Amino acid sequence: MRLAIDVMGGDQGPHAIIAGSAKAVVEHPGLEVILFGPRQQILAEISRLPQPLAAAASRLSARDASASIMPATTAAWALRRGHATSMAQMLRSVAEGEALAGVSAGNTAALVALSRRELGMIEGISRPAISTAIPARQGRRCYLLDLGANVDSPAHRLVDFALMGAAMAQCIDGTALPRVALLNVGAEATKGNASVREADRLLRQYASGQYASNSAFDYQGYAEGGDLFKGQLDVVVCDGFVGNAVLKASEGLTSMLVERVQMAFESRLSGRLASLLARPVLRRLKQELDPVRYNGASLLGLRGIVVKSHGSTHADGFYYAIQRALQEVEHNLPARIAGRWQAPSSDGDGARQP
């Protein structure tokens, strides 16, 4: 299995991305990785990998790409002038079948735009959605989408997101009938803007089997922000502006809570003793809630697999983004999503019949 990696997008530089890639290669004996970026810099970083990561060197190859997408680069600039960048070359490697998936920590807007151009969309889906898993109660997780690919989404696109999210929950988690909800400011039928209310109407039709003999999901209606973490939903749908804000707020809150709990234990002598006794529990809590473990957001709706890593992530976080890509390759996620669309909707743009 071969993956393509853009090494130039992260805030931590190529070192963190290459180290995370090496960790994945060490853990997966059949994995090879093509690293796109300045060749000499990549080779220098590979030569500095410590043991046991150095054992991955023979399965890490460097592909020269001297140009890169910058954080301030616009999607329009990337489409006009970004053909030779490490991000674009990484995506072409996936589009041409050389690699089975691509991973980048780079500029989100540029990645979405270039992915649409280089890989194309599944027939019937007009725009990709970005999705990631949110930790919930009882060790469950909930997929939230969109996270920023579509700042303002009409109703038919929200329905697309629901179908794609349901396919992901079925494919990755084995959930037979995913519980899907629309994120809203309240549970009452009158709440929300026109797009959300219309999407609610359409999703109720899908769930009732109006468009198919068997519904692809169990529609739960509206959800409020706190419902994400209760473990009672598998997919929550919203536009990208709301989703991005919810994701970053939840990550910040999680980090603060874990830090405050640890500080509370260590603030006094008795607390320090309790901290020693509670250390295994605290370690498990931190592992379960650590945003690093959930790094890696999927660009759904493309003809190929692309995973977006946090730009600020370190090596461990990038490793988890690669893990997400490997899961999607294993389950052939694009084909599963494509199976949800059989005939075009009446307006020719948006949800197809599942």
Short mmCIF file of C-alpha atoms in Angstrom, two decimals:
data_model
loop_
_atom_site.label_atom_id
_atom_site.label_comp_id
_atom_site.label_asym_id
_atom_site.label_seq_id
_atom_site.Cartn_x
_atom_site.Cartn_y
_atom_site.Cartn_z
CA MET A 1 0.00 0.00 0.00
CA ARG A 2 1.32 3.44 -0.92
CA LEU A 3 0.35 6.88 0.45
CA ALA A 4 1.27 10.35 -0.79
CA ILE A 5 2.23 13.01 1.78
CA ASP A 6 2.58 16.78 1.40
CA VAL A 7 5.43 17.64 3.79
CA MET A 8 5.23 21.42 3.37
CA GLY A 9 1.90 22.35 4.93
CA GLY A 10 2.41 22.06 8.69
CA ASP A 11 3.31 24.78 11.17
CA GLN A 12 6.03 22.52 12.61
CA GLY A 13 7.77 22.12 9.26
CA PRO A 14 8.70 18.93 7.39
CA HIS A 15 10.35 17.34 10.43
CA ALA A 16 7.08 16.58 12.25
CA ILE A 17 5.35 15.31 9.12
CA ILE A 18 8.24 13.06 8.12
CA ALA A 19 8.58 11.69 11.67
CA GLY A 20 4.84 10.96 11.80
CA SER A 21 5.06 9.26 8.42
CA ALA A 22 8.01 7.17 9.57
CA LYS A 23 6.10 6.05 12.67
CA ALA A 24 3.22 4.86 10.47
CA VAL A 25 5.60 3.00 8.15
CA VAL A 26 7.28 1.25 11.09
CA GLU A 27 3.90 0.07 12.40
CA HIS A 28 2.61 -1.06 9.00
CA PRO A 29 5.13 -3.37 7.26
CA GLY A 30 3.30 -3.19 3.93
CA LEU A 31 3.14 0.60 3.82
CA GLU A 32 5.23 2.84 1.55
CA VAL A 33 5.12 6.64 1.62
CA ILE A 34 5.98 9.18 -1.07
CA LEU A 35 6.99 12.51 0.49
CA PHE A 36 6.38 15.59 -1.69
CA GLY A 37 8.51 18.67 -1.04
CA PRO A 38 12.10 19.92 -1.46
CA ARG A 39 13.97 16.69 -2.12
CA GLN A 40 17.23 17.55 -0.37
CA GLN A 41 15.42 18.79 2.72
CA ILE A 42 13.34 15.61 2.85
CA LEU A 43 16.41 13.39 2.51
CA ALA A 44 18.19 15.34 5.25
CA GLU A 45 15.23 14.87 7.60
CA ILE A 46 15.06 11.16 6.83
CA SER A 47 18.78 10.80 7.60
CA ARG A 48 18.21 12.39 11.02
CA LEU A 49 15.38 10.08 12.07
CA PRO A 50 16.17 8.41 15.41
CA GLN A 51 15.82 4.72 16.09
CA PRO A 52 13.46 2.94 15.70
CA LEU A 53 12.02 5.37 13.12
CA ALA A 54 15.20 5.15 11.05
CA ALA A 55 14.14 1.62 10.10
CA ALA A 56 11.46 3.21 7.93
CA ALA A 57 13.94 4.99 5.66
CA SER A 58 13.86 2.36 2.92
CA ARG A 59 10.09 2.79 2.53
CA LEU A 60 10.13 6.60 2.51
CA SER A 61 10.79 8.13 -0.91
CA ALA A 62 11.31 11.81 -1.72
CA ARG A 63 9.59 13.46 -4.68
CA ASP A 64 10.96 16.92 -5.47
CA ALA A 65 8.51 19.84 -5.29
CA SER A 66 10.22 23.12 -4.54
CA ALA A 67 7.03 25.22 -4.52
CA SER A 68 4.51 25.04 -1.69
CA ILE A 69 1.11 26.39 -0.68
CA MET A 70 1.44 29.05 2.02
CA PRO A 71 -1.05 29.59 4.89
CA ALA A 72 -2.29 32.83 3.31
CA THR A 73 -2.62 31.36 -0.19
CA THR A 74 -6.12 31.73 -1.61
CA ALA A 75 -7.97 28.92 -3.34
CA ALA A 76 -8.05 31.00 -6.53
CA TRP A 77 -4.26 31.43 -6.51
CA ALA A 78 -3.78 27.71 -5.85
CA LEU A 79 -5.94 26.82 -8.84
CA ARG A 80 -4.22 29.31 -11.16
CA ARG A 81 -0.60 28.97 -10.11
CA GLY A 82 -0.29 26.03 -7.74
CA HIS A 83 0.21 23.29 -10.32
CA ALA A 84 3.82 22.61 -9.31
CA THR A 85 3.34 22.81 -5.53
CA SER A 86 3.91 19.88 -3.21
CA MET A 87 0.18 19.78 -2.43
CA ALA A 88 -0.89 19.61 -6.07
CA GLN A 89 1.73 16.97 -6.92
CA MET A 90 0.64 14.88 -3.94
CA LEU A 91 -2.97 15.02 -5.13
CA ARG A 92 -2.02 14.06 -8.70
CA SER A 93 -0.22 11.02 -7.32
CA VAL A 94 -3.54 9.92 -5.83
CA ALA A 95 -5.55 10.84 -8.94
CA GLU A 96 -3.21 8.84 -11.18
CA GLY A 97 -3.39 5.77 -8.95
CA GLU A 98 0.23 5.86 -7.85
CA ALA A 99 -0.90 6.34 -4.24
CA LEU A 100 -4.13 5.13 -2.64
CA ALA A 101 -4.60 8.21 -0.45
CA GLY A 102 -3.07 11.61 0.26
CA VAL A 103 -2.49 13.47 3.52
CA SER A 104 -1.69 17.16 3.99
CA ALA A 105 -1.47 19.59 6.90
CA GLY A 106 -1.66 22.53 4.51
CA ASN A 107 -4.05 25.36 3.76
CA THR A 108 -7.61 24.00 3.93
CA ALA A 109 -9.14 26.21 1.23
CA ALA A 110 -6.37 25.37 -1.22
CA LEU A 111 -6.56 21.67 -0.39
CA VAL A 112 -10.31 21.56 -1.01
CA ALA A 113 -10.03 23.47 -4.30
CA LEU A 114 -7.09 21.45 -5.63
CA SER A 115 -8.66 18.16 -4.53
CA ARG A 116 -11.82 18.93 -6.49
CA ARG A 117 -9.77 19.72 -9.58
CA GLU A 118 -7.24 16.90 -9.41
CA LEU A 119 -9.44 14.06 -8.16
CA GLY A 120 -12.91 15.17 -9.21
CA MET A 121 -16.17 14.64 -7.36
CA ILE A 122 -18.29 11.51 -7.09
CA GLU A 123 -21.10 11.86 -9.61
CA GLY A 124 -24.04 13.61 -7.97
CA ILE A 125 -22.02 15.38 -5.26
CA SER A 126 -21.26 19.01 -6.03
CA ARG A 127 -18.82 19.86 -3.22
CA PRO A 128 -16.73 17.94 -0.69
CA ALA A 129 -17.39 18.05 3.03
CA ILE A 130 -14.76 17.89 5.76
CA SER A 131 -15.53 15.44 8.56
CA THR A 132 -13.84 14.26 11.73
CA ALA A 133 -14.70 12.15 14.76
CA ILE A 134 -15.65 13.76 18.08
CA PRO A 135 -15.17 11.69 21.28
CA ALA A 136 -18.43 10.98 23.11
CA ARG A 137 -19.62 9.11 26.21
CA GLN A 138 -19.07 5.39 26.73
CA GLY A 139 -16.11 5.37 24.37
CA ARG A 140 -18.28 6.19 21.38
CA ARG A 141 -17.60 8.81 18.74
CA CYS A 142 -19.70 11.08 16.58
CA TYR A 143 -18.82 12.28 13.08
CA LEU A 144 -19.26 16.02 12.61
CA LEU A 145 -19.48 17.58 9.15
CA ASP A 146 -18.92 20.02 7.50
CA LEU A 147 -15.89 21.59 9.19
CA GLY A 148 -15.09 24.40 6.79
CA ALA A 149 -15.20 23.32 3.17
CA ASN A 150 -18.61 25.00 2.74
CA VAL A 151 -19.17 28.09 4.86
CA ASP A 152 -22.79 28.51 3.78
CA SER A 153 -24.66 25.37 2.71
CA PRO A 154 -28.12 25.12 1.10
CA ALA A 155 -30.52 22.39 2.21
CA HIS A 156 -29.68 19.88 -0.54
CA ARG A 157 -26.01 20.07 0.37
CA LEU A 158 -26.77 19.38 4.04
CA VAL A 159 -28.61 16.27 2.86
CA ASP A 160 -25.50 15.28 0.88
CA PHE A 161 -23.48 15.66 4.09
CA ALA A 162 -25.90 13.43 6.00
CA LEU A 163 -25.63 10.67 3.40
CA MET A 164 -21.83 10.89 3.29
CA GLY A 165 -21.55 10.94 7.08
CA ALA A 166 -23.84 7.93 7.38
CA ALA A 167 -21.73 6.04 4.84
CA MET A 168 -18.62 6.86 6.85
CA ALA A 169 -20.14 5.64 10.14
CA GLN A 170 -21.25 2.42 8.46
CA CYS A 171 -17.94 1.91 6.69
CA ILE A 172 -15.40 2.85 9.38
CA ASP A 173 -17.30 1.96 12.57
CA GLY A 174 -19.59 -0.79 11.30
CA THR A 175 -22.74 1.04 12.44
CA ALA A 176 -25.62 -0.68 10.65
CA LEU A 177 -28.09 2.22 10.83
CA PRO A 178 -26.29 5.44 11.85
CA ARG A 179 -28.22 7.94 13.95
CA VAL A 180 -28.06 11.26 12.11
CA ALA A 181 -29.06 14.71 13.35
CA LEU A 182 -28.96 18.32 12.15
CA LEU A 183 -27.15 20.77 14.41
CA ASN A 184 -29.49 23.60 15.37
CA VAL A 185 -30.09 26.22 18.05
CA GLY A 186 -32.97 24.21 19.51
CA ALA A 187 -35.01 21.06 19.07
CA GLU A 188 -38.27 22.80 18.17
CA ALA A 189 -39.49 22.54 14.57
CA THR A 190 -39.60 26.33 14.21
CA LYS A 191 -35.93 26.83 15.14
CA GLY A 192 -33.12 27.41 12.67
CA ASN A 193 -32.68 29.23 9.38
CA ALA A 194 -34.49 28.37 6.16
CA SER A 195 -31.76 26.01 4.89
CA VAL A 196 -31.75 23.97 8.10
CA ARG A 197 -35.55 23.71 8.22
CA GLU A 198 -35.71 22.61 4.57
CA ALA A 199 -32.92 20.08 5.14
CA ASP A 200 -34.90 18.73 8.09
CA ARG A 201 -37.92 18.21 5.82
CA LEU A 202 -35.83 16.43 3.18
CA LEU A 203 -34.06 14.22 5.70
CA ARG A 204 -37.38 13.13 7.18
CA GLN A 205 -38.43 12.06 3.69
CA TYR A 206 -35.23 10.04 3.27
CA ALA A 207 -35.62 8.44 6.69
CA SER A 208 -39.23 7.49 5.95
CA GLY A 209 -38.12 5.56 2.87
CA GLN A 210 -39.76 7.95 0.41
CA TYR A 211 -36.69 7.82 -1.87
CA ALA A 212 -35.68 4.21 -1.23
CA SER A 213 -37.11 0.99 0.16
CA ASN A 214 -34.50 0.97 2.93
CA SER A 215 -33.28 4.15 4.59
CA ALA A 216 -29.51 4.61 4.85
CA PHE A 217 -29.78 6.13 8.34
CA ASP A 218 -32.01 6.77 11.35
CA TYR A 219 -32.81 10.47 11.31
CA GLN A 220 -33.06 11.93 14.82
CA GLY A 221 -34.14 15.47 13.94
CA TYR A 222 -32.42 18.50 15.44
CA ALA A 223 -29.48 18.30 17.85
CA GLU A 224 -28.02 21.00 20.05
CA GLY A 225 -24.31 21.46 20.69
CA GLY A 226 -24.21 19.38 23.86
CA ASP A 227 -25.80 16.39 22.12
CA LEU A 228 -22.56 15.78 20.23
CA PHE A 229 -20.93 14.29 23.32
CA LYS A 230 -23.76 12.15 24.75
CA GLY A 231 -22.98 9.05 22.70
CA GLN A 232 -26.52 8.95 21.31
CA LEU A 233 -25.69 10.19 17.80
CA ASP A 234 -23.35 8.83 15.13
CA VAL A 235 -23.43 11.76 12.67
CA VAL A 236 -24.17 15.46 13.19
CA VAL A 237 -24.55 17.72 10.14
CA CYS A 238 -24.06 21.48 9.90
CA ASP A 239 -22.55 24.08 7.58
CA GLY A 240 -18.80 24.61 7.60
CA PHE A 241 -18.81 27.89 9.53
CA VAL A 242 -20.67 26.37 12.48
CA GLY A 243 -18.81 23.06 12.32
CA ASN A 244 -15.37 24.64 12.37
CA ALA A 245 -16.29 26.79 15.38
CA VAL A 246 -17.75 23.80 17.25
CA LEU A 247 -14.69 21.64 16.56
CA LYS A 248 -12.12 24.20 17.68
CA ALA A 249 -14.14 25.18 20.76
CA SER A 250 -14.50 21.54 21.82
CA GLU A 251 -10.78 20.87 21.32
CA GLY A 252 -9.85 23.92 23.36
CA LEU A 253 -12.28 23.00 26.13
CA THR A 254 -11.02 19.42 26.27
CA SER A 255 -7.39 20.53 26.61
CA MET A 256 -8.30 23.02 29.33
CA LEU A 257 -10.34 20.49 31.35
CA VAL A 258 -7.63 17.83 31.31
CA GLU A 259 -5.06 20.43 32.35
CA ARG A 260 -7.26 21.80 35.16
CA VAL A 261 -7.97 18.34 36.57
CA GLN A 262 -4.26 17.56 36.70
CA MET A 263 -3.47 20.93 38.31
CA ALA A 264 -6.17 20.39 40.94
CA PHE A 265 -4.58 17.10 41.99
CA GLU A 266 -1.09 18.58 42.19
CA SER A 267 -1.96 21.86 43.95
CA ARG A 268 -1.44 20.54 47.51
CA LEU A 269 0.65 17.84 49.19
CA SER A 270 -2.41 15.64 49.74
CA GLY A 271 -3.34 16.37 46.16
CA ARG A 272 0.07 15.22 44.98
CA LEU A 273 -0.42 11.90 46.79
CA ALA A 274 -3.85 11.55 45.24
CA SER A 275 -2.32 12.43 41.89
CA LEU A 276 0.14 9.55 42.18
CA LEU A 277 -2.69 7.16 43.00
CA ALA A 278 -4.89 8.54 40.25
CA ARG A 279 -2.16 8.75 37.62
CA PRO A 280 -3.33 5.69 35.63
CA VAL A 281 -6.88 7.07 35.51
CA LEU A 282 -5.66 10.53 34.49
CA ARG A 283 -3.45 9.02 31.80
CA ARG A 284 -6.39 7.07 30.39
CA LEU A 285 -8.63 10.17 30.52
CA LYS A 286 -6.04 12.22 28.68
CA GLN A 287 -5.59 9.52 26.05
CA GLU A 288 -9.34 9.22 25.48
CA LEU A 289 -9.91 12.97 25.17
CA ASP A 290 -6.63 14.10 23.63
CA PRO A 291 -7.43 15.94 20.36
CA VAL A 292 -4.18 14.56 18.92
CA ARG A 293 -5.75 11.08 18.76
CA TYR A 294 -8.59 12.45 16.67
CA ASN A 295 -6.40 14.39 14.25
CA GLY A 296 -7.23 13.84 10.63
CA ALA A 297 -10.31 15.21 8.89
CA SER A 298 -11.65 13.44 5.81
CA LEU A 299 -12.56 15.23 2.57
CA LEU A 300 -15.71 13.32 1.69
CA GLY A 301 -17.30 13.24 -1.76
CA LEU A 302 -14.08 13.07 -3.77
CA ARG A 303 -13.24 10.24 -6.17
CA GLY A 304 -10.17 9.52 -4.06
CA ILE A 305 -9.12 9.64 -0.41
CA VAL A 306 -7.68 12.85 1.01
CA VAL A 307 -7.16 13.52 4.73
CA LYS A 308 -6.50 16.97 6.18
CA SER A 309 -4.28 17.11 9.26
CA HIS A 310 -4.26 20.00 11.71
CA GLY A 311 -1.63 22.49 10.58
CA SER A 312 -0.26 22.82 14.13
CA THR A 313 0.11 19.10 14.76
CA HIS A 314 3.32 17.39 15.80
CA ALA A 315 4.56 13.97 14.68
CA ASP A 316 2.08 11.96 16.77
CA GLY A 317 -0.86 13.94 15.43
CA PHE A 318 0.23 13.45 11.83
CA TYR A 319 0.60 9.74 12.52
CA TYR A 320 -3.08 9.61 13.51
CA ALA A 321 -4.04 11.46 10.32
CA ILE A 322 -2.27 8.73 8.36
CA GLN A 323 -4.12 6.12 10.39
CA ARG A 324 -7.39 7.72 9.30
CA ALA A 325 -6.30 7.54 5.65
CA LEU A 326 -5.36 3.87 6.01
CA GLN A 327 -8.79 3.08 7.48
CA GLU A 328 -10.51 4.72 4.55
CA VAL A 329 -8.34 2.83 2.07
CA GLU A 330 -9.08 -0.46 3.84
CA HIS A 331 -12.83 0.12 3.60
CA ASN A 332 -12.77 1.77 0.14
CA LEU A 333 -14.74 4.72 1.48
CA PRO A 334 -15.23 6.64 -1.82
CA ALA A 335 -16.88 3.59 -3.40
CA ARG A 336 -19.16 3.22 -0.38
CA ILE A 337 -20.19 6.85 -0.62
CA ALA A 338 -20.72 6.58 -4.39
CA GLY A 339 -23.09 3.71 -3.71
CA ARG A 340 -25.42 6.15 -1.97
CA TRP A 341 -26.10 8.00 -5.25
CA GLN A 342 -28.04 6.29 -8.03
CA ALA A 343 -29.99 8.97 -9.87
CA PRO A 344 -29.68 12.74 -10.04
CA SER A 345 -31.96 14.99 -8.05
CA SER A 346 -34.39 17.22 -9.94
CA ASP A 347 -32.12 20.25 -9.85
CA GLY A 348 -29.08 18.28 -11.01
CA ASP A 349 -27.01 19.51 -8.08
CA GLY A 350 -27.13 17.92 -4.71
CA ALA A 351 -28.36 14.80 -3.02
CA ARG A 352 -29.06 11.76 -5.09
CA GLN A 353 -31.36 9.00 -4.11
CA PRO A 354 -29.65 6.55 -1.76
#
